[in-house]
mmCIF file of C-alpha atoms in Angstrom:
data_model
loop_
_atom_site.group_PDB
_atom_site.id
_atom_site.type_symbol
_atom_site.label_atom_id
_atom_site.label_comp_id
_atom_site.label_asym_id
_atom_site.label_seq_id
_atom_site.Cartn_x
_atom_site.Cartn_y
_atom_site.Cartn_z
ATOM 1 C CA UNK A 1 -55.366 -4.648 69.039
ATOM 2 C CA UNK A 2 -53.434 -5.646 72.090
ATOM 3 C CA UNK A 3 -51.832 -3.517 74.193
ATOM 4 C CA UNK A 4 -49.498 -2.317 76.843
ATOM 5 C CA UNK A 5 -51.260 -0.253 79.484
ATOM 6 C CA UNK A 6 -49.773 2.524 81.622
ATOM 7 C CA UNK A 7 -50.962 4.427 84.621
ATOM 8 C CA UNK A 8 -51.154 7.018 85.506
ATOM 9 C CA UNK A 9 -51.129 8.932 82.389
ATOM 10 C CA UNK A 10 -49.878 12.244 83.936
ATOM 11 C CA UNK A 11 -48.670 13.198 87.377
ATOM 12 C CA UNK A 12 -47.714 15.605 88.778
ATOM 13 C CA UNK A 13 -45.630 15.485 92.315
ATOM 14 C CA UNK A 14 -43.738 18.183 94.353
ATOM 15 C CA UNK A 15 -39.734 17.180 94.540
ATOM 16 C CA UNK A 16 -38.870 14.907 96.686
ATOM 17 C CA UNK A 17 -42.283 13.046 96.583
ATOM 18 C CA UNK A 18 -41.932 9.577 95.702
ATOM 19 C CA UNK A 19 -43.755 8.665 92.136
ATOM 20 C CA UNK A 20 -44.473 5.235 90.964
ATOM 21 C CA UNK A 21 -45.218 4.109 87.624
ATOM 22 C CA UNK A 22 -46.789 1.549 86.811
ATOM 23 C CA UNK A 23 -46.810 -0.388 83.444
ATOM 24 C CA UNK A 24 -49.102 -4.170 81.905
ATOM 25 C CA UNK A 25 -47.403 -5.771 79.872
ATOM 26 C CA UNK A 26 -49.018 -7.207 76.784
ATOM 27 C CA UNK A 27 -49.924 -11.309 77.192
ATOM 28 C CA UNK A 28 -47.590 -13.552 76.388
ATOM 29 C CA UNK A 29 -44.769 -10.782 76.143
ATOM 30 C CA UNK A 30 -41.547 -11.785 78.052
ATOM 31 C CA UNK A 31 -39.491 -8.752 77.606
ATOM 32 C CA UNK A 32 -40.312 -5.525 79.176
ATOM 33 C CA UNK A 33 -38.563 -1.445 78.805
ATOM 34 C CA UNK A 34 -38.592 1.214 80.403
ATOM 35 C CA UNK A 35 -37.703 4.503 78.300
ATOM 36 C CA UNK A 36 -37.579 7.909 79.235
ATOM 37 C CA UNK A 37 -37.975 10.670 76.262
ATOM 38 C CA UNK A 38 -37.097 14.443 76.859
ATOM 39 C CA UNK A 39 -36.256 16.873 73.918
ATOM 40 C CA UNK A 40 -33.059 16.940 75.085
ATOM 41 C CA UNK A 41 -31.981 13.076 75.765
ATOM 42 C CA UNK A 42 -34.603 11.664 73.475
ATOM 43 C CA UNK A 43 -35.481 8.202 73.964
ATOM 44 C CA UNK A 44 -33.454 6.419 76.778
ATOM 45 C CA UNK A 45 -33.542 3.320 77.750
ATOM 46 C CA UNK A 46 -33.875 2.800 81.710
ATOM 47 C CA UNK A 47 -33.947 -0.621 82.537
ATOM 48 C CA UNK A 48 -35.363 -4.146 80.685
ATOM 49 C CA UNK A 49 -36.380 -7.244 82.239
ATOM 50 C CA UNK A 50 -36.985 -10.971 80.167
ATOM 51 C CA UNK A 51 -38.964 -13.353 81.749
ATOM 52 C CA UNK A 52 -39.220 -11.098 84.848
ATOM 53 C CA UNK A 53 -35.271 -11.337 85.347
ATOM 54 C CA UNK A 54 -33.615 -7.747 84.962
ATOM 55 C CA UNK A 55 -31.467 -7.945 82.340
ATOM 56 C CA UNK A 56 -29.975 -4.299 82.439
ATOM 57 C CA UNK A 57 -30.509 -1.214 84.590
ATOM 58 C CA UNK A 58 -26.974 0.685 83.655
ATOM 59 C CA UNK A 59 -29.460 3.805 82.363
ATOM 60 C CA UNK A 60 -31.310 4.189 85.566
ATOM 61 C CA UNK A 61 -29.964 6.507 88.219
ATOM 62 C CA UNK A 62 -29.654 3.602 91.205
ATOM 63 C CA UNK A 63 -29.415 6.433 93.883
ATOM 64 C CA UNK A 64 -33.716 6.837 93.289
ATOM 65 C CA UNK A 65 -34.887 5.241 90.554
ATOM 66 C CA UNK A 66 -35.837 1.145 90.823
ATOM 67 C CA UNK A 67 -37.589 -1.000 88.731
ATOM 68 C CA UNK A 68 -39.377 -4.556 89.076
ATOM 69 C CA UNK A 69 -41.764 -7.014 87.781
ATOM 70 C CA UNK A 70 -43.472 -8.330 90.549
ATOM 71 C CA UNK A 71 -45.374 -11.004 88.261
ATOM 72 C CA UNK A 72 -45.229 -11.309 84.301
ATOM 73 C CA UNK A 73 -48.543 -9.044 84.281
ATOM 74 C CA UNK A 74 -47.080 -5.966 86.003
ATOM 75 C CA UNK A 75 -43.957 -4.029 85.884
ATOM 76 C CA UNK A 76 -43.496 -0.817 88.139
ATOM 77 C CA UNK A 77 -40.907 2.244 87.915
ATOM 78 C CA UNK A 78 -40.072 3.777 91.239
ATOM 79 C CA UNK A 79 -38.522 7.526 91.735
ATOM 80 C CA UNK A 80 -37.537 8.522 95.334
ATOM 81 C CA UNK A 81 -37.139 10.817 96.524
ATOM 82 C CA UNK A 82 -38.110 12.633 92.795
ATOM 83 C CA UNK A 83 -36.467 15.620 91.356
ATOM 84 C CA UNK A 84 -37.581 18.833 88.904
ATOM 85 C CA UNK A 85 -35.098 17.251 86.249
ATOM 86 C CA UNK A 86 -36.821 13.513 86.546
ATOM 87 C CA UNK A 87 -39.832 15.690 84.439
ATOM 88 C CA UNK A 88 -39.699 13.765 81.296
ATOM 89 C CA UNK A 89 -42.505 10.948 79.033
ATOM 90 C CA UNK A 90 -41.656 7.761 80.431
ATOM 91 C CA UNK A 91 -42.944 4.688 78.052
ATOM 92 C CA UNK A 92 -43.035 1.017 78.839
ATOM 93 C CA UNK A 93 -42.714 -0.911 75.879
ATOM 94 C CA UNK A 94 -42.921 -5.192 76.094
ATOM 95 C CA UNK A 95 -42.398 -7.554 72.780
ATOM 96 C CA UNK A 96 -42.010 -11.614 72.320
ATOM 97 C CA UNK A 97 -39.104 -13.066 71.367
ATOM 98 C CA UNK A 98 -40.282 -13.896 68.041
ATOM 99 C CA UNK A 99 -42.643 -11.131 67.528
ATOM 100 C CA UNK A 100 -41.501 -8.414 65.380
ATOM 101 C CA UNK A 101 -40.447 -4.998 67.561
ATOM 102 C CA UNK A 102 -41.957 -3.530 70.571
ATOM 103 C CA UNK A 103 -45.382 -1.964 71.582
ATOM 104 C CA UNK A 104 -44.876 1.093 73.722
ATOM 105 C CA UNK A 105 -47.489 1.680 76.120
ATOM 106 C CA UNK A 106 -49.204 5.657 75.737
ATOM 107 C CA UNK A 107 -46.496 6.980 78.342
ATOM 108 C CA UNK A 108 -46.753 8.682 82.322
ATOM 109 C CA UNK A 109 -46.121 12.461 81.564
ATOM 110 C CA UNK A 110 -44.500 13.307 84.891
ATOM 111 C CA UNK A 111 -43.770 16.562 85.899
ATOM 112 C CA UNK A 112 -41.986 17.300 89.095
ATOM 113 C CA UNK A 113 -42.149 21.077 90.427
ATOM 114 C CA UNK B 1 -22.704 -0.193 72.683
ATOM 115 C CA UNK B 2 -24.389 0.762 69.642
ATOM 116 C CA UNK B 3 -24.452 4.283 68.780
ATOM 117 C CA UNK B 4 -26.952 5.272 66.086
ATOM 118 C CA UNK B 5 -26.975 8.215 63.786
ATOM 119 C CA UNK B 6 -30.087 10.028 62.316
ATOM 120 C CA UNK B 7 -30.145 12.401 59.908
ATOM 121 C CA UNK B 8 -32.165 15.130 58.931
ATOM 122 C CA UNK B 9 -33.208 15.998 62.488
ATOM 123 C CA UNK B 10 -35.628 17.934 60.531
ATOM 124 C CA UNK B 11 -37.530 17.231 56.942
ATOM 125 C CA UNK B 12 -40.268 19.628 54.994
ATOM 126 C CA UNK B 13 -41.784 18.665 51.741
ATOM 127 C CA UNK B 14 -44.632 19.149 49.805
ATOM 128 C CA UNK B 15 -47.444 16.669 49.349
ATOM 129 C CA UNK B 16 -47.029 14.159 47.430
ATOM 130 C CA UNK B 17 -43.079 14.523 47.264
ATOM 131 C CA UNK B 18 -40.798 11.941 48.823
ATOM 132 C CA UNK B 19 -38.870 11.817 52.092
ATOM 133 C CA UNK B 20 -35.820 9.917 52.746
ATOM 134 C CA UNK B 21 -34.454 9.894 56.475
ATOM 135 C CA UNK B 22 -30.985 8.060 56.548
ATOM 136 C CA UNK B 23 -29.520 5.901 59.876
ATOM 137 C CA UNK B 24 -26.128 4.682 60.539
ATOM 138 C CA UNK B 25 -25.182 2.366 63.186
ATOM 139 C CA UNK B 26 -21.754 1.356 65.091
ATOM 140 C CA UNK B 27 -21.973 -2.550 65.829
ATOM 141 C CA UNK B 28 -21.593 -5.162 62.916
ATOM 142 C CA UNK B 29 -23.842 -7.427 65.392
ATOM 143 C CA UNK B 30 -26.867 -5.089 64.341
ATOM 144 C CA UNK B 31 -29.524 -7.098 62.845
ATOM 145 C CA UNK B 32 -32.385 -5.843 63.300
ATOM 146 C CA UNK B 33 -33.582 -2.830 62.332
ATOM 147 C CA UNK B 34 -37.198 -1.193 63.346
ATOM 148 C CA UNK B 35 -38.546 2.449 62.112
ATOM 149 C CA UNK B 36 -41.273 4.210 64.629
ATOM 150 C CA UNK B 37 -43.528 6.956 63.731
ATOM 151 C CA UNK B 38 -44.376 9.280 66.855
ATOM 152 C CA UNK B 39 -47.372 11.740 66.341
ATOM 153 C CA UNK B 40 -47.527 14.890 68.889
ATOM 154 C CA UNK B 41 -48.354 13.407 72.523
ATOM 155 C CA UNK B 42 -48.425 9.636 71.622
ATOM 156 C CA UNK B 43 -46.902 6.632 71.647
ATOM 157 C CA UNK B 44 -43.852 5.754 69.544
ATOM 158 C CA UNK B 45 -45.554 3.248 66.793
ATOM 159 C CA UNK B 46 -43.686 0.370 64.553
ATOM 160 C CA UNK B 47 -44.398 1.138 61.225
ATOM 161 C CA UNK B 48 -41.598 -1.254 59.005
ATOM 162 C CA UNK B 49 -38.755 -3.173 60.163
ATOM 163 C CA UNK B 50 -35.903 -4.789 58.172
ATOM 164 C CA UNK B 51 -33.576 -7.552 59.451
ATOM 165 C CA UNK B 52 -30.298 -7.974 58.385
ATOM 166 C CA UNK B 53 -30.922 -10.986 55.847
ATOM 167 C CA UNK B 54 -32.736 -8.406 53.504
ATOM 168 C CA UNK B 55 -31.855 -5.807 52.195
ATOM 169 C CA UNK B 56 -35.053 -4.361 51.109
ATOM 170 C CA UNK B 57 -38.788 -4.139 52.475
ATOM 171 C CA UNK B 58 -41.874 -2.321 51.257
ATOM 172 C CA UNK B 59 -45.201 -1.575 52.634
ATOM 173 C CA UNK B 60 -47.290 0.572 50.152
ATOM 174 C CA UNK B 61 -46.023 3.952 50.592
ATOM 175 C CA UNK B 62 -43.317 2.817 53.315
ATOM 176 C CA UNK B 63 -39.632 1.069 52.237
ATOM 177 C CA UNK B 64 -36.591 0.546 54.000
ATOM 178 C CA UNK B 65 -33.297 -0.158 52.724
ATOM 179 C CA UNK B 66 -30.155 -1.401 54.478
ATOM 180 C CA UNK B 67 -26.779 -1.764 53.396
ATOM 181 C CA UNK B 68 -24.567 -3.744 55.896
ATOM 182 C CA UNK B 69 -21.590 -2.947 54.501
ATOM 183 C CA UNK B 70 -21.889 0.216 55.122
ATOM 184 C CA UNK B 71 -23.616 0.108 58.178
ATOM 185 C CA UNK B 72 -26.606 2.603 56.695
ATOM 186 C CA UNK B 73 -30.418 1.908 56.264
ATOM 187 C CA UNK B 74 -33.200 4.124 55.147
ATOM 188 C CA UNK B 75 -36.404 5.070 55.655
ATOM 189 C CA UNK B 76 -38.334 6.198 52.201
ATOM 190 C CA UNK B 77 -41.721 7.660 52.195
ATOM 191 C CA UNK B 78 -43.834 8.018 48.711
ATOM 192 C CA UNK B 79 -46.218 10.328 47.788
ATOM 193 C CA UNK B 80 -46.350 12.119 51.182
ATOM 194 C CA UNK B 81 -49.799 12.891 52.857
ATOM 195 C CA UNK B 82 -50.483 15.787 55.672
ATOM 196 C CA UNK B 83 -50.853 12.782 57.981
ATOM 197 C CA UNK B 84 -47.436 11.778 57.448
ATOM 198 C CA UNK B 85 -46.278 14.324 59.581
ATOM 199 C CA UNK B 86 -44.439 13.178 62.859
ATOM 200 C CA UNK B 87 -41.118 12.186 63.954
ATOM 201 C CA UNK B 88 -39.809 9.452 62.765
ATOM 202 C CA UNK B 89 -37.246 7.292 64.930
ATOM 203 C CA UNK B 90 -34.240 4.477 63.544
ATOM 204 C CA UNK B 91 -33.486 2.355 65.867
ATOM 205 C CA UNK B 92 -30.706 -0.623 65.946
ATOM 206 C CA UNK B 93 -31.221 -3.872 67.799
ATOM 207 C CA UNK B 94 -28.326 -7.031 68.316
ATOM 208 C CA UNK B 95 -31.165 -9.394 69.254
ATOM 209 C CA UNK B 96 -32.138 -11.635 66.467
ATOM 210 C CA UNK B 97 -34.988 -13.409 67.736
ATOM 211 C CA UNK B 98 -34.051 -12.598 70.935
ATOM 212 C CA UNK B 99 -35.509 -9.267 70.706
ATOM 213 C CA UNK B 100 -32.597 -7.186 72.451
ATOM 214 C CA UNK B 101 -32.448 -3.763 73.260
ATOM 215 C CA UNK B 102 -33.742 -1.395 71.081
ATOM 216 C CA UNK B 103 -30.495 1.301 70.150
ATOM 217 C CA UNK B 104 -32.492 4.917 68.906
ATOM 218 C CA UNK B 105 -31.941 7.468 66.593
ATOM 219 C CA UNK B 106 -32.452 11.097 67.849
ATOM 220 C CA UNK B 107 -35.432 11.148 65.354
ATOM 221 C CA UNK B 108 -36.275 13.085 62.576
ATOM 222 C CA UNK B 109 -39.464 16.004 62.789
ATOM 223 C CA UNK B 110 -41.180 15.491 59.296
ATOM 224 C CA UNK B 111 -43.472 18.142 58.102
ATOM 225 C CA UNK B 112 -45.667 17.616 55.447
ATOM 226 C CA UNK B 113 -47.226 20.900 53.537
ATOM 227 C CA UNK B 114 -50.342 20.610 51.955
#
């Protein structure tokens, strides 16, 4: 089975440490997520891209969080500086504009102390 | 936006009984409709989806049923198995083929009892 690959799995940071996620898409998949699940929140989405292009980033906190997609076989997640309530699962997820749904990648458990 | 609503947030039964975990949704546009399974410490996983041109879909044990009018779908589970157990997220999407963004329930913790 194909599928999306995210690093690191865990990580753990002190606050204000910058944290990068990193997410590969699966081939051929031109639309990319990024969702963060807490208990609280559940899943929400933080930013999408198609074809590379951002398409919306209205979840993300702009003030540290960024996201790209340097080429179609990488897309990163960026916290800086982080904070204690940034701990959360954050999932990548990429699907094909005729494919049925998404495939999330496992998830980066982050925890910020 | 599209505002989803899941209900139980929480579902026990008995092997081999049924569970039914009802969605509503907010935006007419809604057409396509995906149900995820997430086991303890992995990955949300696709299990059925339903677009909004049917109004039924099965999958052995799985179905889903949507009713546009009233803005409702369903997910029913069949002769429930241990390994059933896991929460269970709706979701809404506008997207057609486009595959827009995905619009989530706050999912629903099933427990199945042996």
């Amino acid at each position: 089975d194909a599928r999306v690959t995210q690093t690191p799995r865990h990580k753990v940071t002190e606050m204000g440490q910058e944290v990068t996620m990193r997410c590969q898409p699966i081939l051929g998949h031109n639309t990319v997520f990024w969702y963060r699940q807490t208990m609280m929140q559940g899943l929400e989405l933080l930013a999408y891209f198609r074809n590379r292009a951002p398409l919306d980033d209205s979840g993300m906190p702009k003030d540290r969080f960024s996201a790209e997609m340097p080429d179609a076989t990488l897309a990163t997640l960026k916290i800086q500086p982080s904070e204690p309530r940034d701990s959360a699962v954050y999932f990548c997820a990429s699907g094909k504009r005729t494919s049925h749904g998404y495939t999330f990648g496992s998830g980066t458990r982050l925890t910020v102390v | 936006g599209e505002n989803v609503e899941q209900h139980p947030s929480t579902l026990s039964v008995q092997e081999g009984d049924s569970a039914v975990i009802k969605c509503t949704y907010s935006d007419s546009a809604s057409n396509y409709f995906p149900w995820y399974k997430q086991e303890l410490g992995k990955r949300p996983q696709l299990i059925i989806d339903i677009r909004s041109n049917v109004g039924e879909k099965k999958d052995q044990r799985i179905a889903v049923t949507l009713n546009k009018t009233a803005k409702h779908f369903s997910l029913h589970i069949t002769e429930t198995q241990p390994e059933d157990s896991a929460v269970y997220f709706c979701a809404a999407s506008d997207g057609g083929s486009t595959l827009g963004r995905l619009y989530f329930g706050r999912g629903t913790q099933l427990t199945v009892w042996p």
